[in-house]
Coordinates of C-alpha atoms (C1' of nucleotides) in Angstrom, one line a residue:
Chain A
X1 CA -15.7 31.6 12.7
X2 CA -13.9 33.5 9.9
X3 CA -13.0 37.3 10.0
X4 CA -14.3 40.9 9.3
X5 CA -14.2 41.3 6.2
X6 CA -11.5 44.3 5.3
X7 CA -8.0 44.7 6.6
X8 CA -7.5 43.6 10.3
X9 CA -6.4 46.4 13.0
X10 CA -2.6 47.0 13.8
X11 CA -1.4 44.0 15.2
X12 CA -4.4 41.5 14.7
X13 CA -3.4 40.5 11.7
X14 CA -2.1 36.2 11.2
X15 CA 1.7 36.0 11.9
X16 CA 3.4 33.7 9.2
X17 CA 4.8 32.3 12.4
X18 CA 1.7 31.0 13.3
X19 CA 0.5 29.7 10.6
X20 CA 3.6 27.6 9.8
X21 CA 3.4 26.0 13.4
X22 CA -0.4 24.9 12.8
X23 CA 0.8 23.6 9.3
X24 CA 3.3 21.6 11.1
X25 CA 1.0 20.4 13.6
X26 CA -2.0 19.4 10.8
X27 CA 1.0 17.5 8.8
X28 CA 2.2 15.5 12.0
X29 CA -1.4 14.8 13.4
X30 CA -2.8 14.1 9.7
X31 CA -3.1 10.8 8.2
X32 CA -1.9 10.8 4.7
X33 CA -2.5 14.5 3.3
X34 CA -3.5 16.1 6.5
X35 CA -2.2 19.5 5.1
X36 CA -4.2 20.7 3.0
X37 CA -4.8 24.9 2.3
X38 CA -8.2 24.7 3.4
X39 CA -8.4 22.4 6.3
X40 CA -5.4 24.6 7.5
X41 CA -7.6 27.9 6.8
X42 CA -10.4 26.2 8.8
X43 CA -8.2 25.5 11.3
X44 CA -6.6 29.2 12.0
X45 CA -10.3 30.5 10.8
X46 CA -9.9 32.3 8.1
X47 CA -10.5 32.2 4.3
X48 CA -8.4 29.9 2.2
X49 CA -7.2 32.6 0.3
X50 CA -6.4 34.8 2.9
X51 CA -3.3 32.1 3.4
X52 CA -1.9 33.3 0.3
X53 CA -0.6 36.9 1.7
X54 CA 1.7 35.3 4.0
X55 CA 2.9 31.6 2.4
X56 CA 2.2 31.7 -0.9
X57 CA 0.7 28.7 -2.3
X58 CA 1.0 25.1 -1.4
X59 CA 4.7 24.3 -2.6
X60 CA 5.8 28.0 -1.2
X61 CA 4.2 26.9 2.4
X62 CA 6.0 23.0 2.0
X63 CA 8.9 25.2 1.1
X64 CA 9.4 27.7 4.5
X65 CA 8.3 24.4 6.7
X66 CA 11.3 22.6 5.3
X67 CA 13.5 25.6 5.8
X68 CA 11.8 26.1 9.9
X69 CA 12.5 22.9 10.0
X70 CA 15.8 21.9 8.8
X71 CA 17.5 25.3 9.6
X72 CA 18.9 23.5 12.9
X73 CA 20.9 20.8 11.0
X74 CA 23.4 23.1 10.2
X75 CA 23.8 25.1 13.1
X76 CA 26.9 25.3 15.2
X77 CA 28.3 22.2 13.7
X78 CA 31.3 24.3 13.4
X79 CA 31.9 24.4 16.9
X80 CA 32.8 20.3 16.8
X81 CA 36.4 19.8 16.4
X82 CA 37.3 17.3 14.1
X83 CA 35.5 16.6 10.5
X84 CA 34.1 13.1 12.0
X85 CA 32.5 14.3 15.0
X86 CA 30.8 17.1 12.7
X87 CA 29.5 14.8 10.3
X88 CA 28.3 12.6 13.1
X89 CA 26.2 15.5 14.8
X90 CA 25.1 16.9 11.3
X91 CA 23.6 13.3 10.5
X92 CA 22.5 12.5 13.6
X93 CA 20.6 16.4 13.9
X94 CA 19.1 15.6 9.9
X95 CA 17.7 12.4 11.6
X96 CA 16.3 14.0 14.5
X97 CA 14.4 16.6 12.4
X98 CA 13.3 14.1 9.9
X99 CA 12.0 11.7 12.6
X100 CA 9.7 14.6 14.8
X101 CA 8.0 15.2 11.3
X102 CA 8.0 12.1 9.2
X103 CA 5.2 13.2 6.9
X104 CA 7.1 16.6 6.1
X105 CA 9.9 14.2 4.1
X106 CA 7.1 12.7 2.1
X107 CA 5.1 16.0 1.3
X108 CA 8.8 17.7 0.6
X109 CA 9.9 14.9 -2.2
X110 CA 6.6 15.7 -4.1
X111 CA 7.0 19.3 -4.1
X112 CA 10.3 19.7 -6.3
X113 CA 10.4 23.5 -6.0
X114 CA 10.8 22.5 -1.5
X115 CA 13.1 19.6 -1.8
X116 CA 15.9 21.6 -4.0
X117 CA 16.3 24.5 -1.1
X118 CA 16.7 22.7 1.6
X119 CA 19.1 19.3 1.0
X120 CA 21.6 21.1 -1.3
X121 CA 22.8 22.9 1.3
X122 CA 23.0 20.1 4.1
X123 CA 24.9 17.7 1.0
X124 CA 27.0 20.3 -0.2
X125 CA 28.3 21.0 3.6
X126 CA 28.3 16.9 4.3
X127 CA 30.2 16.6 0.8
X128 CA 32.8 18.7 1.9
X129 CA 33.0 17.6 5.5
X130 CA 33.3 14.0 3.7
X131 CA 36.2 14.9 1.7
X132 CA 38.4 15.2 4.5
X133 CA 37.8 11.6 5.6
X134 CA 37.5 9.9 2.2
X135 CA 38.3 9.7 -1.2
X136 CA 34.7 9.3 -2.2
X137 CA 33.2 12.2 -0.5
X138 CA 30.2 12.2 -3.2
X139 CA 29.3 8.6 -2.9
X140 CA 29.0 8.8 0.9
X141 CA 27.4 11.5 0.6
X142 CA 24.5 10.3 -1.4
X143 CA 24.6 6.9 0.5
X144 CA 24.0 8.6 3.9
X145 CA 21.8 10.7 2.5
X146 CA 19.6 8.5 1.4
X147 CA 19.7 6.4 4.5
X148 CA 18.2 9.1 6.3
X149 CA 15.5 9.2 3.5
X150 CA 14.5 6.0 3.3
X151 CA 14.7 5.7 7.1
X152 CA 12.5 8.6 7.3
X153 CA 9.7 6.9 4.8
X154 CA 9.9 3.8 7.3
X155 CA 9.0 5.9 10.4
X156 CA 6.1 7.7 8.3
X157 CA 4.6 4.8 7.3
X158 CA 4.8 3.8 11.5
X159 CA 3.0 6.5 12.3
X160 CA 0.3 6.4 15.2
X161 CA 2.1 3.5 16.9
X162 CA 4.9 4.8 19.5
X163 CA 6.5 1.7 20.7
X164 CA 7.2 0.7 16.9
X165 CA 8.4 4.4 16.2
X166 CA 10.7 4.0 18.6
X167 CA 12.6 1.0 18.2
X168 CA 12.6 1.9 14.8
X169 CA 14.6 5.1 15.8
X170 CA 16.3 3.1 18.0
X171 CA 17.7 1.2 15.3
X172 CA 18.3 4.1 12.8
X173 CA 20.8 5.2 15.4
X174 CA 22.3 1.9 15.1
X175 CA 22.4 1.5 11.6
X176 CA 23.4 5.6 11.4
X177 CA 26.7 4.3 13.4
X178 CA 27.7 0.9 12.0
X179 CA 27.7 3.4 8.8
X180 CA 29.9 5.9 10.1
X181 CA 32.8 3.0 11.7
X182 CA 33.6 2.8 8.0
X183 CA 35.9 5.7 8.1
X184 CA 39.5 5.5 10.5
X185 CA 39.1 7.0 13.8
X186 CA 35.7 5.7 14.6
Chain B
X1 CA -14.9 8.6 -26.8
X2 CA -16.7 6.6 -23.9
X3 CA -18.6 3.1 -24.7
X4 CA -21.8 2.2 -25.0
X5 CA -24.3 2.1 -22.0
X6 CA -24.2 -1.8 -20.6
X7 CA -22.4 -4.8 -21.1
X8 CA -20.3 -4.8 -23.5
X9 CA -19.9 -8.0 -25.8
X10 CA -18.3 -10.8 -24.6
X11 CA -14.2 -10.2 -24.8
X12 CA -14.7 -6.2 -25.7
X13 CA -14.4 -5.6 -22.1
X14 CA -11.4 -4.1 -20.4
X15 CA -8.5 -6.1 -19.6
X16 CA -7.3 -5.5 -15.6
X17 CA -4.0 -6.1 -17.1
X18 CA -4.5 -3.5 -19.5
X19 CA -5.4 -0.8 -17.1
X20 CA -2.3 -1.6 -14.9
X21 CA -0.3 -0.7 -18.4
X22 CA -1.7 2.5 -18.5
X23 CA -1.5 3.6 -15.1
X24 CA 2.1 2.5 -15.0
X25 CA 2.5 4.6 -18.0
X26 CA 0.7 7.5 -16.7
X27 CA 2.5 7.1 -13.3
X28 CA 5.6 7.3 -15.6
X29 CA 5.2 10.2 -17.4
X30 CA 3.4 12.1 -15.5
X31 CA 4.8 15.4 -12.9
X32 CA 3.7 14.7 -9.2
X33 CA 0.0 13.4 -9.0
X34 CA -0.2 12.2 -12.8
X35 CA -1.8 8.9 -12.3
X36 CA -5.4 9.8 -11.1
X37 CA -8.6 7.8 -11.6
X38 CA -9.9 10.1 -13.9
X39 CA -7.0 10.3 -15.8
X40 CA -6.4 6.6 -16.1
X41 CA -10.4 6.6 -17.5
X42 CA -10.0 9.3 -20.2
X43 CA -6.9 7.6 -21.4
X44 CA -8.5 4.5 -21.6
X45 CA -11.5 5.9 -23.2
X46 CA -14.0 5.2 -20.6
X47 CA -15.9 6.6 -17.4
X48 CA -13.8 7.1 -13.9
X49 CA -16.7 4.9 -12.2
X50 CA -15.6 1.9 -14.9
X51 CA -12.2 1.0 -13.3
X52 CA -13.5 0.7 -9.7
X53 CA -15.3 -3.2 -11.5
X54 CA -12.0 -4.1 -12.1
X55 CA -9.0 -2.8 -10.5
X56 CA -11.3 -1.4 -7.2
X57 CA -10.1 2.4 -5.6
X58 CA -7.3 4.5 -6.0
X59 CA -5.2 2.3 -3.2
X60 CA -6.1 -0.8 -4.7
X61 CA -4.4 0.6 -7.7
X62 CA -1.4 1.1 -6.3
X63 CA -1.1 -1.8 -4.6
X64 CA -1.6 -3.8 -7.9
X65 CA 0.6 -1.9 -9.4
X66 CA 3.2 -2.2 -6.7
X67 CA 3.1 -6.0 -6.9
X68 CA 3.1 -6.3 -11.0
X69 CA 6.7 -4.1 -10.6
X70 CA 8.0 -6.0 -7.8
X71 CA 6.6 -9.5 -8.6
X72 CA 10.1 -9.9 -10.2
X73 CA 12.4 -9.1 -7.4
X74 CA 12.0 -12.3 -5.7
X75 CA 11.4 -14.7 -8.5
X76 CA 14.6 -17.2 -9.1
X77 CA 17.0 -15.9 -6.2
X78 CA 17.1 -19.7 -5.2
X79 CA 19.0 -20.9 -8.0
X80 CA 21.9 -18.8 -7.1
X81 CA 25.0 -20.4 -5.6
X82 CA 25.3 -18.6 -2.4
X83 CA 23.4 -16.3 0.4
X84 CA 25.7 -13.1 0.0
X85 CA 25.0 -13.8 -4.3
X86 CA 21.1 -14.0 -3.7
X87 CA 21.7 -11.2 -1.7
X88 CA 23.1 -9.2 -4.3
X89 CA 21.0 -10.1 -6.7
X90 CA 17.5 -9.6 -4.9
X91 CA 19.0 -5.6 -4.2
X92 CA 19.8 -5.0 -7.7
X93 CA 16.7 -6.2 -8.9
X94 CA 15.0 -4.4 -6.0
X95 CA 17.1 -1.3 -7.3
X96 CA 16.2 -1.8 -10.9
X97 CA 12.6 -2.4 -10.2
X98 CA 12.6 0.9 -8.3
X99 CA 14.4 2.9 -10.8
X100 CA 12.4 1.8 -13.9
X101 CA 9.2 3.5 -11.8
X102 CA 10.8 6.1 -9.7
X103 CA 7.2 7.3 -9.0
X104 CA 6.3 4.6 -8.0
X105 CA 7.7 4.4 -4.4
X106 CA 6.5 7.6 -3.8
X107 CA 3.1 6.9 -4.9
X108 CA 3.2 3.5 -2.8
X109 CA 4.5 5.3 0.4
X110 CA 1.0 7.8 1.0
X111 CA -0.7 4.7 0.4
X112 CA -0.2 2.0 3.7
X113 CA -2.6 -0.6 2.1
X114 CA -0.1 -0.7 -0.8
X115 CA 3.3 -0.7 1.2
X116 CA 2.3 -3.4 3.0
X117 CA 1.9 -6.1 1.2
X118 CA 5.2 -5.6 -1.3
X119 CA 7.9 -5.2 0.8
X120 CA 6.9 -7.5 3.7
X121 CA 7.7 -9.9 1.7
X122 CA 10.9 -8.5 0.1
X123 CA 12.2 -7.5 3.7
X124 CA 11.2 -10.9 5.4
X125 CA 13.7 -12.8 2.6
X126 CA 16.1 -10.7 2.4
X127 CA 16.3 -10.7 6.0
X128 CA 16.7 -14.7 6.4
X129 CA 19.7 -14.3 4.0
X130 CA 21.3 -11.7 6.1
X131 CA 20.9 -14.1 9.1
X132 CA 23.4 -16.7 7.2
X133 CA 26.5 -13.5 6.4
X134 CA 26.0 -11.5 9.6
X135 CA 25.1 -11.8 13.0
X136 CA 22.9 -8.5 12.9
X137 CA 20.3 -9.1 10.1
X138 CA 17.5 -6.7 10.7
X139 CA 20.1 -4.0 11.2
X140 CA 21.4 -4.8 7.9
X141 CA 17.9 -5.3 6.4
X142 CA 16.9 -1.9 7.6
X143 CA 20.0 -0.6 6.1
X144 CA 20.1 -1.6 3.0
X145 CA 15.8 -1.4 2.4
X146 CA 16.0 2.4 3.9
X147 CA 18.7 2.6 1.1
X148 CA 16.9 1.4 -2.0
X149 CA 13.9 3.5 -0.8
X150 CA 16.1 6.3 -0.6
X151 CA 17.8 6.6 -3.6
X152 CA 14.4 6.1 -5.4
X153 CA 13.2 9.6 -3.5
X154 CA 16.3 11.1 -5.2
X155 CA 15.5 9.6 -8.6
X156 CA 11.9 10.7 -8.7
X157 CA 13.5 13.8 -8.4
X158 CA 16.0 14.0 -11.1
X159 CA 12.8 12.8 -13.3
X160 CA 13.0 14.7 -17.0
X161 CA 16.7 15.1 -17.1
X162 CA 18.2 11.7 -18.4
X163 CA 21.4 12.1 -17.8
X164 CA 21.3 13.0 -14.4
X165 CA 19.4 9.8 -13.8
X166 CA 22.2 8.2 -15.7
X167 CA 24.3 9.5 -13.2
X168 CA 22.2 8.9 -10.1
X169 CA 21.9 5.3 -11.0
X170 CA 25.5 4.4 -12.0
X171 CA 26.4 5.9 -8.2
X172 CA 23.5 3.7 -6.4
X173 CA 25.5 0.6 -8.0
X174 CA 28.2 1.7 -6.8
X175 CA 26.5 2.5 -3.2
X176 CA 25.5 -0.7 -3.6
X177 CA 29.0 -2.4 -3.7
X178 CA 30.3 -0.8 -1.4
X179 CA 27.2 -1.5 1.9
X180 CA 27.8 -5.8 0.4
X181 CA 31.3 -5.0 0.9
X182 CA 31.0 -5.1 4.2
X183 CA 31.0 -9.1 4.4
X184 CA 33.4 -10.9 4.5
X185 CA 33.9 -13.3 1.1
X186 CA 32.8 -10.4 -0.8
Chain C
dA1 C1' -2.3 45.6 3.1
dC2 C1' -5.3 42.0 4.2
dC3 C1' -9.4 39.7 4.3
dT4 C1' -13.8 38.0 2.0
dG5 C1' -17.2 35.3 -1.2
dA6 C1' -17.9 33.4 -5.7
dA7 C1' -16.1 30.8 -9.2
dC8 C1' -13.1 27.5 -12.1
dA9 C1' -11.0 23.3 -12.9
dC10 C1' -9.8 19.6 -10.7
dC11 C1' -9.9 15.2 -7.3
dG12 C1' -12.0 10.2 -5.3
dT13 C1' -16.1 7.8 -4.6
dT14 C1' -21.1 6.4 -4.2
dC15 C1' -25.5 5.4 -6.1
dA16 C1' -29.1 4.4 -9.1
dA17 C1' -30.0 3.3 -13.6
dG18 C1' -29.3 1.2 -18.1
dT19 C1' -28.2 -3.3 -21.1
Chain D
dA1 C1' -21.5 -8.4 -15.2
dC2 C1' -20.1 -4.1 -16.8
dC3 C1' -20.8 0.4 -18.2
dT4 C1' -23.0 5.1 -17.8
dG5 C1' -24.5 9.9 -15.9
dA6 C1' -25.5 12.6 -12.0
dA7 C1' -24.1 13.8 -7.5
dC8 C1' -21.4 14.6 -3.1
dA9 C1' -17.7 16.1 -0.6
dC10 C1' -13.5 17.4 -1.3
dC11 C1' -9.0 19.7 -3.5
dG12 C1' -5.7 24.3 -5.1
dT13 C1' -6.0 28.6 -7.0
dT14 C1' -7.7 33.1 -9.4
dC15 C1' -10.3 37.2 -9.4
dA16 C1' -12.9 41.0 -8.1
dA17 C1' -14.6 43.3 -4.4
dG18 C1' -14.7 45.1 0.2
dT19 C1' -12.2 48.0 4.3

DNA sequence: ACCTGAACACCGTTCAAGT
DNA sequence: ACCTGAACACCGTTCAAGT
């Protein structure tokens, strides 16, 4: 089950790619800690160790699943036109990604060195896109925020049952909006 | 450093409420994972096997840990004047409880056995007072529960520097105020 | 460069044995 | 009843060795 021992031919080597999606899919599939190194070298078969030449260890691989993952919040919010409607599809993308992968938001807040990458940039950008709307930027920042955090512990602790999954997303979309028809032009 | 072999004289044994001191304070100090069963035992100067007489397995643990923190939350909320004061009153405490043991909520969310019991509770109160302010209660339960849970990820991450938890916790208050604000008498 | 096997220092938990 | 030591099946990670 596990490989030859010396250095693979051209092109047969394990693509990082790879191995991040099966990390994904043992975290979303797993009860608890489904991810761990060596179920995930079982898994691709290959040698615990041999994992380290492409992801590091454990809080480096935590860390480039958070960045696959989250890398989509950001993207072409630019193109909305007003501040509201980009803070809208920012929070309403952060949700999305935190809800297909509820355990990644739990592994992520025990792994220090993955949490600090990823959120600075999505609060500093929802920070700013707050200040043009209200005079606490900073505190709605942090209280949306953490919404989505705390939202996102609810839906991994539903995990295996669908039709409670979603009405609980069904209701994080409520609760996403009664937040947001705080600010004028709702 | 361990005890002798069997029984140990009548009142020498170990007190469960003893053990849920320690692991609170391991939970406490410790980085990540701190509070372990084997840990707990060499701290208390005895064998890992010992604490499964009295406290049971590692969930078990946590779940009597979780119910020792937020035994508190509830008690005396009926002596307060009105719904939106109990209200108040049962979040802050629910915030305090959670900020005193940041790990805590972390700890409790990998473990479903200990989740379960707590905030049922918590969540079926403060839901009934919602119902007397606002025609939408579970909306607003979610809301404000997703919020405490939240903003406890982001203090178990600012663990070790004090006066960024200073910080974090004098904007939750304010968080806080402003989600209660949104009824009317407030 | 990339993979292996052996090893180290951890886990939680079970079981049989001691008093 | 309450504690022990030995054991089992796990972890993450390092290191030296193979190609």
């Amino acid at each position: 089950m596990t490989r030859p021992r010396g250095r693979p031919p051209q092109g047969q080597g394990m693509a990082r790619d790879d191995i991040l999606t099966a990390a994904l899919a043992l975290l979303d599939e797993g009860e608890g800690q489904g991810l761990t190194m060596r179920a995930l070298a079982t898994r691709l078969g290959v040698t615990p160790m041999s994992l380290y030449h492409h992801v590091g260890d454990h809080a480096a691989l935590l860390q480039a699943l958070s960045e696959r993952v989250y890398a989509q919040v950001l993207e072409g919010i630019d193109d909305l036109a007003d501040a509201k409607a980009r803070i809208r599809a920012l929070l309403t993308r952060y949700h999305q990604a935190v809800s297909r992968h509820p355990q990644l938001t739990m592994a992520i807040f025990d792994t220090p060195e993955a949490y600090a990458g990823i959120t600075c940039q999505i609060t500093q950008r929802l920070t700013s896109l707050l200040a043009q709307i209200t005079p606490e930027p900073t505190l709605w920042c942090d209280i949306l925020v953490d919404h989505a955090h705390g939202s996102s512990l609810a839906l991994a602790s539903a995990r295996g049952d669908p039709a409670q999954l979603r009405a609980l997303q069904h209701r994080q979309q409520q609760a996403l909006d009664v937040l947001l028809s705080q600010f004028p032009k709702g």
